Amino acid sequence: MKNLFITLLMLVLYFSSCKKEVKAEIENTNPADSIKTQDSIAETPLDSTAQMKAWMDYATPGSPHKMMADETGTWNCDMTFWQEEGGKPEKATSTANIKMILGGRYQEANYQGTMMGQPFEGKSTLAYNNASKEYTTTFIDNMGTGMMIASGKYDDKTNSMELKGDMVNPVNGKKTPYREVYTIVDATTRKMEMYDTKNGKEYKSMEIIMKKK
């Protein structure tokens, strides 16, 4: 009986010791170690100097902002619309006054004109994000209550930027994709083309030829 008691006591001490070792291993195990094992390379945090430089680079206007600033001035806009592919074109005109805002970091354009026999007003902004290397445009007007937002990149070969986004169809309340192509034709000419999606098919819905005064 004494031997049995000693044996049981030894087993209790053994399992207790094992539990402590397992617990210690769990406590000493850093979850990041498994990530390091998978990725093999851990991200090294930047020091304060590097962080400050990154923020300064992010906030400093560059050559893309200079290109946006070159458009400062007044532009006459010849606008053409299509309700569907192959449909009858509708014409309208407007004037765009473009300027740079917030220390030359963003472009703002204010449109005024006539559309479908009604006074038309619109406002757009254009940004170039130094961090993501992408352009983002927004547009609002007095013909609705929504905001159009699209983003994309500039192609030096075609002198154009392709911007993609979603817009809400007021007829059914659903989001549909749209695409905008903005081309620098020459120093005083710009062309903006918009492509909407109808019945699952993309078609050209608008073209604006802008001439600088």
Coordinates of C-alpha atoms in Angstrom, one line a residue:
M1 CA 0.0 0.0 0.0
K2 CA 2.9 2.3 0.8
N3 CA 4.5 1.6 -2.6
L4 CA 1.2 2.4 -4.3
F5 CA 1.0 5.7 -2.5
I6 CA 4.5 6.6 -3.5
T7 CA 3.9 5.7 -7.1
L8 CA 0.7 7.8 -7.2
L9 CA 2.5 10.7 -5.6
M10 CA 5.3 10.5 -8.2
L11 CA 2.8 10.5 -11.0
V12 CA 1.0 13.6 -9.6
L13 CA 4.4 15.4 -9.3
Y14 CA 5.3 14.3 -12.9
F15 CA 2.1 15.6 -14.5
S16 CA 2.3 18.8 -12.4
S17 CA 5.8 19.3 -13.7
C18 CA 4.7 18.7 -17.3
K19 CA 1.9 21.2 -17.0
K20 CA 4.2 23.9 -15.7
E21 CA 6.7 23.3 -18.5
V22 CA 3.9 23.5 -21.1
K23 CA 2.5 26.6 -19.5
A24 CA 5.9 28.2 -19.5
E25 CA 6.4 27.3 -23.2
I26 CA 3.0 28.9 -24.0
E27 CA 3.8 32.1 -22.0
N28 CA 7.2 32.4 -23.5
T29 CA 6.0 31.9 -27.0
N30 CA 5.6 35.1 -29.0
P31 CA 2.7 34.9 -31.6
A32 CA 4.9 37.0 -33.9
D33 CA 7.4 34.1 -33.9
S34 CA 5.1 32.0 -36.0
I35 CA 4.6 34.9 -38.4
K36 CA 8.4 35.3 -38.6
T37 CA 8.7 31.6 -39.3
Q38 CA 6.2 32.0 -42.2
D39 CA 7.4 35.3 -43.5
S40 CA 11.0 34.8 -42.4
I41 CA 11.4 38.5 -42.4
A42 CA 10.0 40.8 -39.6
E43 CA 9.0 44.4 -40.4
T44 CA 11.4 46.8 -38.8
P45 CA 9.8 49.9 -37.3
L46 CA 11.0 53.2 -38.7
D47 CA 12.8 55.6 -36.4
S48 CA 11.4 59.1 -35.7
T49 CA 13.6 60.7 -38.4
A50 CA 12.5 58.2 -41.1
Q51 CA 8.9 58.7 -40.1
M52 CA 9.2 62.5 -40.2
K53 CA 10.7 62.2 -43.7
A54 CA 7.9 59.9 -44.9
W55 CA 5.3 62.4 -43.8
M56 CA 7.2 65.3 -45.3
D57 CA 7.4 63.4 -48.7
Y58 CA 3.7 62.6 -48.4
A59 CA 2.8 66.3 -47.8
T60 CA 5.1 67.9 -50.4
P61 CA 3.6 68.7 -53.9
G62 CA 5.6 67.1 -56.7
S63 CA 5.6 67.0 -60.5
P64 CA 2.0 65.5 -60.7
H65 CA 0.8 68.5 -58.8
K66 CA 2.7 70.8 -61.1
M67 CA 0.9 69.2 -64.0
M68 CA -2.4 69.8 -62.3
A69 CA -1.4 73.4 -61.6
D70 CA -0.8 74.0 -65.3
E71 CA -4.5 73.8 -65.8
T72 CA -5.2 76.8 -63.7
G73 CA -7.5 79.2 -65.6
T74 CA -10.8 79.3 -67.4
W75 CA -11.9 76.6 -69.9
N76 CA -14.8 76.4 -72.3
C77 CA -16.4 73.0 -72.3
D78 CA -18.2 71.4 -75.2
M79 CA -20.2 68.5 -73.7
T80 CA -21.9 65.6 -75.5
F81 CA -24.1 63.0 -73.9
W82 CA -25.5 59.6 -74.9
Q83 CA -28.3 57.9 -73.0
E84 CA -27.4 54.5 -74.5
E85 CA -25.0 53.0 -77.0
G86 CA -25.7 54.3 -80.5
G87 CA -28.3 56.7 -79.1
K88 CA -28.9 60.3 -80.3
P89 CA -26.2 62.7 -78.9
E90 CA -27.3 65.6 -76.7
K91 CA -25.2 68.7 -76.5
A92 CA -24.5 71.2 -73.7
T93 CA -21.9 73.8 -72.8
S94 CA -20.3 75.0 -69.6
T95 CA -17.3 77.0 -68.3
A96 CA -14.8 75.5 -65.9
N97 CA -12.8 77.7 -63.6
I98 CA -9.8 75.7 -62.3
K99 CA -7.5 76.6 -59.5
M100 CA -5.1 74.9 -57.0
I101 CA -6.0 74.9 -53.3
L102 CA -4.4 74.0 -49.9
G103 CA -0.9 75.1 -50.9
G104 CA -1.0 73.6 -54.3
R105 CA -1.9 70.1 -53.1
Y106 CA -5.3 69.7 -54.7
Q107 CA -7.0 71.0 -57.9
E108 CA -10.5 72.4 -57.7
A109 CA -12.8 73.0 -60.7
N110 CA -16.1 74.9 -60.7
Y111 CA -18.5 74.4 -63.6
Q112 CA -21.3 76.6 -64.7
G113 CA -23.5 76.2 -67.7
T114 CA -26.8 74.9 -69.1
M115 CA -27.9 71.3 -69.3
M116 CA -31.2 70.1 -70.7
G117 CA -32.4 73.7 -70.6
Q118 CA -31.6 74.0 -66.9
P119 CA -28.9 76.0 -65.1
F120 CA -26.0 73.6 -64.3
E121 CA -23.4 73.9 -61.6
G122 CA -20.8 71.4 -60.6
K123 CA -17.6 71.1 -58.6
S124 CA -14.8 68.7 -58.9
T125 CA -11.6 68.0 -57.0
L126 CA -8.5 66.2 -58.1
A127 CA -5.8 64.8 -55.9
Y128 CA -2.5 63.0 -56.4
N129 CA -1.6 60.8 -53.5
N130 CA 2.2 60.7 -53.1
A131 CA 2.0 57.5 -51.0
S132 CA -0.3 55.4 -53.2
K133 CA 0.9 57.0 -56.5
E134 CA -2.7 57.3 -57.6
Y135 CA -5.1 60.1 -58.6
T136 CA -8.5 60.5 -57.0
T137 CA -11.3 62.7 -58.4
T138 CA -14.6 63.7 -56.9
F139 CA -17.6 65.4 -58.5
I140 CA -20.8 66.9 -57.2
D141 CA -23.5 69.0 -59.0
N142 CA -26.9 70.5 -58.7
M143 CA -28.5 67.7 -60.8
G144 CA -28.4 65.2 -57.9
T145 CA -27.4 64.6 -54.2
G146 CA -24.6 62.1 -54.6
M147 CA -20.9 62.3 -55.0
M148 CA -18.9 60.5 -57.7
I149 CA -15.5 59.2 -56.6
A150 CA -13.0 57.5 -58.9
S151 CA -9.3 56.7 -58.7
G152 CA -6.6 55.5 -61.1
K153 CA -3.2 56.2 -62.6
Y154 CA -1.6 58.4 -65.3
D155 CA -0.1 56.8 -68.4
D156 CA 2.8 58.8 -69.8
K157 CA 2.6 57.0 -73.1
T158 CA -1.0 58.1 -73.8
N159 CA -0.9 61.4 -71.8
S160 CA -4.1 60.2 -70.1
M161 CA -5.3 59.0 -66.8
E162 CA -7.9 56.2 -66.4
L163 CA -10.1 56.6 -63.3
K164 CA -12.6 53.9 -62.1
G165 CA -15.4 54.2 -59.6
D166 CA -19.0 53.4 -58.7
M167 CA -22.1 55.6 -59.0
V168 CA -25.7 55.0 -57.7
N169 CA -28.4 54.7 -60.3
P170 CA -31.3 56.9 -59.0
V171 CA -33.8 54.7 -60.9
N172 CA -33.1 51.5 -58.9
G173 CA -30.8 52.7 -56.1
K174 CA -28.0 50.2 -57.1
K175 CA -24.3 50.9 -57.6
T176 CA -23.0 50.6 -61.1
P177 CA -19.3 50.9 -62.2
Y178 CA -18.2 53.8 -64.4
R179 CA -14.9 54.7 -66.0
E180 CA -13.4 58.0 -66.9
V181 CA -10.5 58.7 -69.3
Y182 CA -8.9 62.2 -69.0
T183 CA -6.5 63.0 -71.9
I184 CA -4.1 65.9 -72.2
V185 CA -4.4 66.6 -75.9
D186 CA -2.1 69.7 -75.9
A187 CA -1.3 72.7 -73.8
T188 CA -4.8 74.3 -74.2
T189 CA -7.0 71.2 -75.0
R190 CA -8.3 68.5 -72.7
K191 CA -10.7 65.6 -73.4
M192 CA -12.7 63.8 -70.8
E193 CA -14.6 60.6 -71.7
M194 CA -17.0 58.8 -69.4
Y195 CA -18.1 55.2 -69.8
D196 CA -21.2 54.0 -68.0
T197 CA -22.6 50.4 -67.6
K198 CA -26.1 49.6 -68.8
N199 CA -27.5 46.0 -68.9
G200 CA -24.1 44.7 -67.9
K201 CA -22.4 46.4 -70.9
E202 CA -20.1 49.4 -70.9
Y203 CA -20.9 52.3 -73.3
K204 CA -19.6 55.8 -73.8
S205 CA -22.0 58.2 -72.1
M206 CA -20.3 61.5 -72.2
E207 CA -17.4 63.4 -73.8
I208 CA -16.2 66.8 -72.9
I209 CA -13.7 68.8 -75.1
M210 CA -12.2 71.6 -73.0
K211 CA -10.4 74.6 -74.5
K212 CA -8.5 77.0 -72.4
K213 CA -9.3 80.7 -72.8

